[in-house]
């Protein structure tokens, strides 16, 4: 009689929210370990969207699911982005315009909760444990599924490094590394023209991606969402920095969520909101650059200082992962598999105080993770 190896179960993996380098290495780590432990692995395409788009009547699950093998994941494991694709989908709050065609007669409200469909599709695919890889928005819905009885192991990723419960998120190191490299590269133009250099970086609520490069010497000053800044003070400080610089320029990193004192609203590209209620940020760097130029004569003996203004945007989240974002995802993936083998779920893989560990997944909805201003940010020196 043939010796047929029985599968231990099926693991589903998805990636949600913005792409970052390190997602594909995490998918690879889970897949390789899971297959060798005797599990089947399914990759869900387009994040949570993949689990609402499946039409069980048409049996079109294969359109949104990839059977993951070592051959598939080894080819992409060294690359950036996510080959499973991603989306900013929140199945509990789906607007009518985003309802799949086959569900439009069932869900007719302006906003509908499609969690029932997600649960049915998880059962339809035979998924025993789900591993969402994402930021606090993506993982908050993973926590919601955990409360509905779905075994979930969450892996944190976000270039903003703002998922509560962990000191490190996949993508953060590459983001900081790129921000430092690109800021130093832009110095040549700033110095050649003796200008202020204003660089806008990601960071809606948390300023880690501006603060760490500045602490590493990439910029003279930084402004972050956690502290509303005085633009006059910033101009005075940057003018002083420029005077002290032999090449006669100075640099500020601006978090996209930073705000002026007296103008407490963030700057948005447009008013459209995603399913998590977020409007797309962008433009605070333009505003800072414009006001610095206008104020500059006051602090530069009546002479106007021109500004080089650059938004790094997707440049810091594209391309291949750096060393840390190649190694940490490998560890996170294996730690997720350790928990599955132990029969545990409802956990967030994390790093705390230099050690890998895990915590209850509900930490992702318990609070916001932001810069401790009193400990790490001098509000007078910016």
Coordinates of C-alpha atoms in Angstrom, one line a residue:
X1 CA 0.0 0.0 0.0
X2 CA 1.3 3.4 -0.9
X3 CA 2.6 5.6 1.9
X4 CA 0.5 8.8 1.5
X5 CA 1.7 11.7 3.7
X6 CA -1.2 13.3 5.3
X7 CA -1.2 17.1 5.5
X8 CA -1.2 18.6 9.0
X9 CA -3.5 21.4 7.8
X10 CA -3.7 24.5 5.6
X11 CA -2.1 27.9 6.4
X12 CA -3.3 31.1 4.6
X13 CA -1.0 34.1 4.2
X14 CA -2.0 37.6 3.1
X15 CA -0.3 41.0 3.0
X16 CA -2.3 44.2 3.5
X17 CA -1.8 48.0 3.4
X18 CA 1.2 49.6 1.9
X19 CA 4.1 47.5 0.4
X20 CA 7.4 47.5 2.1
X21 CA 10.7 45.6 1.5
X22 CA 10.7 42.4 3.6
X23 CA 7.2 41.1 2.8
X24 CA 8.4 38.5 0.3
X25 CA 11.1 37.2 2.7
X26 CA 8.4 36.8 5.4
X27 CA 6.1 34.9 3.0
X28 CA 9.1 32.7 2.0
X29 CA 10.0 31.9 5.6
X30 CA 6.5 30.8 6.5
X31 CA 6.1 28.8 3.4
X32 CA 9.4 26.9 3.4
X33 CA 9.0 26.0 7.1
X34 CA 5.3 25.1 6.8
X35 CA 5.8 22.8 3.8
X36 CA 8.7 21.0 5.6
X37 CA 6.5 20.5 8.6
X38 CA 3.8 18.9 6.5
X39 CA 1.3 21.8 5.9
X40 CA -0.2 23.2 2.8
X41 CA 0.2 26.9 2.2
X42 CA -2.2 29.2 0.4
X43 CA -1.3 32.8 -0.6
X44 CA -4.3 35.1 -0.6
X45 CA -4.0 37.8 -3.3
X46 CA -4.7 41.5 -2.6
X47 CA -4.9 41.3 1.2
X48 CA -8.4 41.2 2.8
X49 CA -9.9 42.0 -0.7
X50 CA -9.0 38.5 -1.7
X51 CA -11.2 37.1 1.0
X52 CA -14.3 39.1 -0.1
X53 CA -13.9 38.7 -3.8
X54 CA -14.2 34.9 -3.9
X55 CA -17.5 33.8 -5.5
X56 CA -18.1 30.3 -4.0
X57 CA -21.0 29.7 -6.4
X58 CA -18.7 30.1 -9.4
X59 CA -15.8 28.4 -7.5
X60 CA -13.5 31.1 -8.6
X61 CA -11.2 30.8 -5.5
X62 CA -8.2 30.1 -7.7
X63 CA -8.4 33.7 -9.0
X64 CA -7.6 35.0 -5.6
X65 CA -5.5 32.2 -4.1
X66 CA -2.0 30.9 -5.0
X67 CA -0.8 27.5 -3.9
X68 CA 2.6 28.3 -2.5
X69 CA 5.6 26.1 -3.1
X70 CA 9.3 26.4 -2.4
X71 CA 9.9 27.0 -6.0
X72 CA 7.4 29.9 -6.1
X73 CA 8.7 31.6 -2.9
X74 CA 12.4 31.1 -3.5
X75 CA 12.3 33.1 -6.7
X76 CA 10.8 36.1 -4.9
X77 CA 12.2 35.8 -1.4
X78 CA 15.0 38.2 -2.1
X79 CA 12.9 40.9 -3.7
X80 CA 10.9 43.9 -2.4
X81 CA 7.2 44.5 -2.4
X82 CA 4.7 41.7 -2.1
X83 CA 4.1 39.3 -5.0
X84 CA 0.7 38.4 -3.4
X85 CA -0.3 42.1 -4.0
X86 CA -2.0 44.2 -1.4
X87 CA -4.9 46.5 -0.8
X88 CA -6.4 48.8 1.9
X89 CA -9.5 46.8 2.3
X90 CA -11.5 46.6 5.6
X91 CA -14.1 43.8 5.2
X92 CA -16.1 45.1 8.1
X93 CA -16.6 48.6 6.4
X94 CA -16.9 48.1 2.6
X95 CA -18.4 51.0 0.7
X96 CA -21.0 50.1 -1.9
X97 CA -18.6 51.0 -4.7
X98 CA -16.2 48.3 -3.6
X99 CA -18.8 45.5 -3.1
X100 CA -18.0 42.5 -5.4
X101 CA -20.4 42.1 -8.2
X102 CA -21.8 38.8 -7.0
X103 CA -22.6 40.3 -3.6
X104 CA -24.3 43.5 -4.7
X105 CA -27.8 42.2 -4.4
X106 CA -27.1 40.9 -0.9
X107 CA -25.3 44.0 0.5
X108 CA -27.1 47.2 -0.5
X109 CA -26.1 49.7 2.2
X110 CA -23.7 52.6 1.8
X111 CA -21.2 50.7 3.9
X112 CA -21.5 46.9 4.6
X113 CA -19.9 44.4 6.9
X114 CA -18.7 41.5 4.8
X115 CA -17.2 39.5 7.7
X116 CA -19.8 36.8 7.1
X117 CA -18.4 36.3 3.6
X118 CA -14.8 36.3 4.9
X119 CA -15.6 33.6 7.4
X120 CA -17.4 31.5 4.8
X121 CA -14.5 31.9 2.3
X122 CA -11.9 30.9 5.0
X123 CA -14.0 27.7 5.5
X124 CA -14.4 27.2 1.8
X125 CA -10.6 27.3 1.3
X126 CA -10.0 25.0 4.2
X127 CA -7.7 27.4 6.0
X128 CA -6.9 26.3 9.5
X129 CA -4.7 29.2 10.5
X130 CA -4.4 32.6 8.9
X131 CA -1.3 34.7 8.9
X132 CA -1.9 38.4 8.0
X133 CA 1.2 40.5 7.5
X134 CA 0.5 44.2 7.9
X135 CA 0.3 47.4 9.9
X136 CA -2.2 48.2 12.7
X137 CA -5.1 48.7 10.2
X138 CA -4.6 45.3 8.6
X139 CA -3.9 43.5 11.8
X140 CA -6.9 45.2 13.6
X141 CA -9.2 43.2 11.3
X142 CA -7.1 40.1 12.0
X143 CA -7.8 40.7 15.7
X144 CA -11.5 41.0 14.7
X145 CA -11.4 37.6 13.0
X146 CA -9.6 36.1 16.1
X147 CA -12.6 37.3 18.1
X148 CA -14.8 35.4 15.6
X149 CA -13.0 32.2 16.3
X150 CA -10.5 32.2 13.4
X151 CA -7.0 31.0 14.5
X152 CA -4.8 34.0 13.6
X153 CA -1.0 34.7 13.9
X154 CA -0.1 38.3 13.0
X155 CA 3.2 39.5 11.7
X156 CA 3.8 43.3 12.0
X157 CA 5.0 45.3 9.0
X158 CA 5.1 49.1 8.4
X159 CA 7.8 51.5 7.4
X160 CA 6.4 53.9 10.1
X161 CA 7.2 51.3 12.8
X162 CA 4.0 52.2 14.6
X163 CA 2.4 48.8 15.3
X164 CA 1.8 48.6 19.1
X165 CA 3.3 45.7 20.9
X166 CA 6.6 45.4 19.0
X167 CA 9.8 47.5 18.9
X168 CA 10.3 46.6 15.2
X169 CA 8.1 46.2 12.1
X170 CA 9.2 44.7 8.8
X171 CA 10.2 47.5 6.4
X172 CA 11.4 50.1 8.9
X173 CA 15.1 49.5 8.6
X174 CA 15.0 49.8 4.8
X175 CA 13.0 53.0 5.1
X176 CA 15.4 54.6 7.5
X177 CA 18.5 53.4 5.5
X178 CA 17.0 54.8 2.3
X179 CA 16.0 58.1 4.0
X180 CA 19.6 58.6 5.2
X181 CA 21.1 57.7 1.9
X182 CA 18.8 60.0 -0.1
X183 CA 19.2 62.9 2.3
X184 CA 22.9 62.7 2.1
X185 CA 22.7 62.5 -1.7
X186 CA 20.5 65.7 -1.8
X187 CA 23.0 67.6 0.3
X188 CA 25.2 68.1 -2.8
X189 CA 22.5 70.2 -4.4
X190 CA 21.6 72.0 -1.2
X191 CA 25.2 72.9 -0.6
X192 CA 25.9 73.9 -4.2
X193 CA 23.1 76.5 -4.1
X194 CA 23.4 77.4 -0.4
X195 CA 19.8 76.6 0.3
X196 CA 17.5 75.1 2.9
X197 CA 16.8 71.4 2.2
X198 CA 13.3 70.3 3.1
X199 CA 12.6 66.5 2.8
X200 CA 9.1 65.1 3.5
X201 CA 9.0 61.4 4.7
X202 CA 6.3 59.0 5.7
X203 CA 4.7 59.1 9.2
X204 CA 1.0 59.8 9.7
X205 CA 0.8 59.6 13.5
X206 CA 4.4 58.5 14.4
X207 CA 7.6 60.3 13.6
X208 CA 10.1 57.5 13.8
X209 CA 11.0 57.7 10.1
X210 CA 12.0 61.3 10.5
X211 CA 13.5 61.1 14.0
X212 CA 15.9 58.2 13.5
X213 CA 17.6 59.5 10.4
X214 CA 18.0 62.9 12.1
X215 CA 19.5 61.3 15.2
X216 CA 21.9 59.4 12.8
X217 CA 23.1 62.8 11.5
X218 CA 21.1 62.9 8.2
X219 CA 19.5 66.2 9.0
X220 CA 19.9 69.2 11.3
X221 CA 16.3 69.2 12.5
X222 CA 13.1 67.2 12.2
X223 CA 9.4 67.9 12.8
X224 CA 7.1 65.0 13.8
X225 CA 3.4 64.4 14.3
X226 CA 3.7 64.0 18.0
X227 CA 4.7 67.7 18.6
X228 CA 3.1 70.7 16.8
X229 CA 6.0 72.9 15.7
X230 CA 6.5 76.7 15.5
X231 CA 7.6 77.5 11.9
X232 CA 9.3 80.7 13.1
X233 CA 11.4 78.7 15.5
X234 CA 12.3 76.2 12.8
X235 CA 13.3 79.0 10.4
X236 CA 15.5 80.6 13.1
X237 CA 17.1 77.2 13.9
X238 CA 17.8 76.3 10.3
X239 CA 19.2 79.7 9.6
X240 CA 21.6 79.3 12.5
X241 CA 22.5 75.8 11.2
X242 CA 23.1 77.2 7.7
X243 CA 25.4 79.9 9.0
X244 CA 27.5 77.4 10.9
X245 CA 27.8 75.1 7.9
X246 CA 31.0 75.8 5.8
X247 CA 28.8 74.9 2.7
X248 CA 26.1 77.3 3.8
X249 CA 23.0 75.0 3.9
X250 CA 20.8 73.2 6.4
X251 CA 18.4 70.2 6.3
X252 CA 15.1 69.4 8.0
X253 CA 13.1 66.1 7.7
X254 CA 9.4 66.6 7.9
X255 CA 7.0 63.8 8.8
X256 CA 3.9 63.8 6.5
X257 CA 1.6 64.0 9.6
X258 CA 3.5 67.0 11.2
X259 CA 1.5 70.2 11.9
X260 CA 2.2 73.9 12.5
X261 CA 1.4 75.5 15.8
X262 CA -1.9 77.3 15.3
X263 CA -2.7 75.2 12.2
X264 CA -3.3 71.8 13.8
X265 CA -4.8 70.0 10.8
X266 CA -2.6 67.6 8.7
X267 CA -2.1 68.4 5.1
X268 CA -3.9 66.1 2.7
X269 CA -3.5 65.4 -1.0
X270 CA -7.3 65.1 -1.4
X271 CA -10.4 64.5 0.7
X272 CA -11.1 60.9 -0.3
X273 CA -10.9 58.4 2.6
X274 CA -9.8 54.8 2.5
X275 CA -11.8 52.0 4.2
X276 CA -10.0 52.7 7.5
X277 CA -11.1 56.4 7.4
X278 CA -7.7 57.8 6.4
X279 CA -7.3 60.6 3.8
X280 CA -4.1 60.5 1.8
X281 CA -1.4 62.7 3.3
X282 CA 1.1 64.8 1.4
X283 CA 2.0 68.4 1.0
X284 CA 3.3 69.5 4.5
X285 CA 6.8 69.6 3.0
X286 CA 5.6 72.0 0.3
X287 CA 4.0 74.2 2.9
X288 CA 7.1 74.2 5.2
X289 CA 9.4 75.0 2.2
X290 CA 7.2 77.9 1.1
X291 CA 6.9 79.5 4.6
X292 CA 10.7 79.0 5.3
X293 CA 11.5 80.9 2.1
X294 CA 9.1 83.7 3.1
X295 CA 10.4 84.0 6.6
X296 CA 14.1 83.6 5.8
X297 CA 15.0 87.3 5.3
X298 CA 14.1 87.9 9.0
X299 CA 16.9 85.6 10.1
X300 CA 19.4 86.1 7.3
X301 CA 20.2 89.8 7.3
X302 CA 17.4 90.6 5.0
X303 CA 18.4 88.1 2.4
X304 CA 16.0 85.4 1.1
X305 CA 17.1 81.8 1.3
X306 CA 15.8 79.6 -1.4
X307 CA 14.6 76.0 -0.7
X308 CA 15.1 72.6 -2.2
X309 CA 12.0 70.7 -1.5
X310 CA 11.8 66.9 -2.0
X311 CA 9.2 64.3 -1.1
X312 CA 10.8 60.9 -0.8
X313 CA 7.5 59.0 -0.8
X314 CA 7.6 55.6 -2.4
X315 CA 11.3 55.7 -3.1
X316 CA 11.9 54.6 0.5
X317 CA 9.4 51.7 0.3
X318 CA 10.4 50.3 -3.1
X319 CA 13.2 48.0 -4.2
X320 CA 14.9 45.2 -2.4
X321 CA 15.1 44.9 1.5
X322 CA 18.3 45.7 3.3
X323 CA 20.0 43.2 5.6
X324 CA 17.8 43.7 8.6
X325 CA 14.6 43.5 6.5
X326 CA 15.9 40.2 5.1
X327 CA 16.8 38.6 8.4
X328 CA 13.9 39.8 10.7
X329 CA 11.1 38.5 8.3
X330 CA 12.8 35.1 8.3
X331 CA 12.7 35.0 12.1
X332 CA 9.2 36.3 12.2
X333 CA 8.0 33.7 9.8
X334 CA 9.6 30.9 11.8
X335 CA 8.3 32.2 15.0
X336 CA 4.8 32.2 13.6
X337 CA 5.3 28.6 12.6
X338 CA 6.5 27.7 16.1
X339 CA 3.2 29.0 17.5
X340 CA 1.2 27.0 15.0
X341 CA 3.1 23.8 15.9
X342 CA 2.4 24.5 19.5
X343 CA -1.3 24.9 18.7
X344 CA -1.4 28.6 19.7
X345 CA -3.2 31.5 18.0
X346 CA -4.4 35.0 18.6
X347 CA -0.8 36.2 18.9
X348 CA 1.3 39.0 17.4
X349 CA 5.0 38.1 16.6
X350 CA 7.2 40.8 18.0
X351 CA 10.6 42.1 19.1
X352 CA 10.8 43.6 22.6
X353 CA 14.0 44.8 24.3
X354 CA 16.2 43.0 21.7
X355 CA 14.4 39.7 22.0
X356 CA 12.0 37.9 19.7
X357 CA 8.7 37.0 21.4
X358 CA 4.9 37.2 20.9
X359 CA 2.0 39.0 22.6
X360 CA -1.8 38.8 22.4
X361 CA -3.0 40.1 19.1
X362 CA -5.4 42.5 20.8
X363 CA -2.5 44.8 21.6
X364 CA -2.8 46.2 18.1
X365 CA -6.1 47.8 18.9
X366 CA -5.2 48.8 22.5
X367 CA -3.3 52.1 21.8
X368 CA -1.3 54.1 19.4
X369 CA 2.4 53.6 19.2
X370 CA 4.1 57.0 18.9
X371 CA 7.4 58.7 19.7
X372 CA 7.9 59.4 23.4
X373 CA 8.5 63.1 23.0
X374 CA 9.7 63.6 26.6
X375 CA 12.3 60.9 26.3
X376 CA 13.5 61.1 22.7
X377 CA 12.6 64.6 21.2
X378 CA 13.8 68.0 22.3
X379 CA 10.9 70.3 21.5
X380 CA 13.1 73.4 21.7
X381 CA 15.8 72.1 19.4
X382 CA 13.4 70.2 17.1

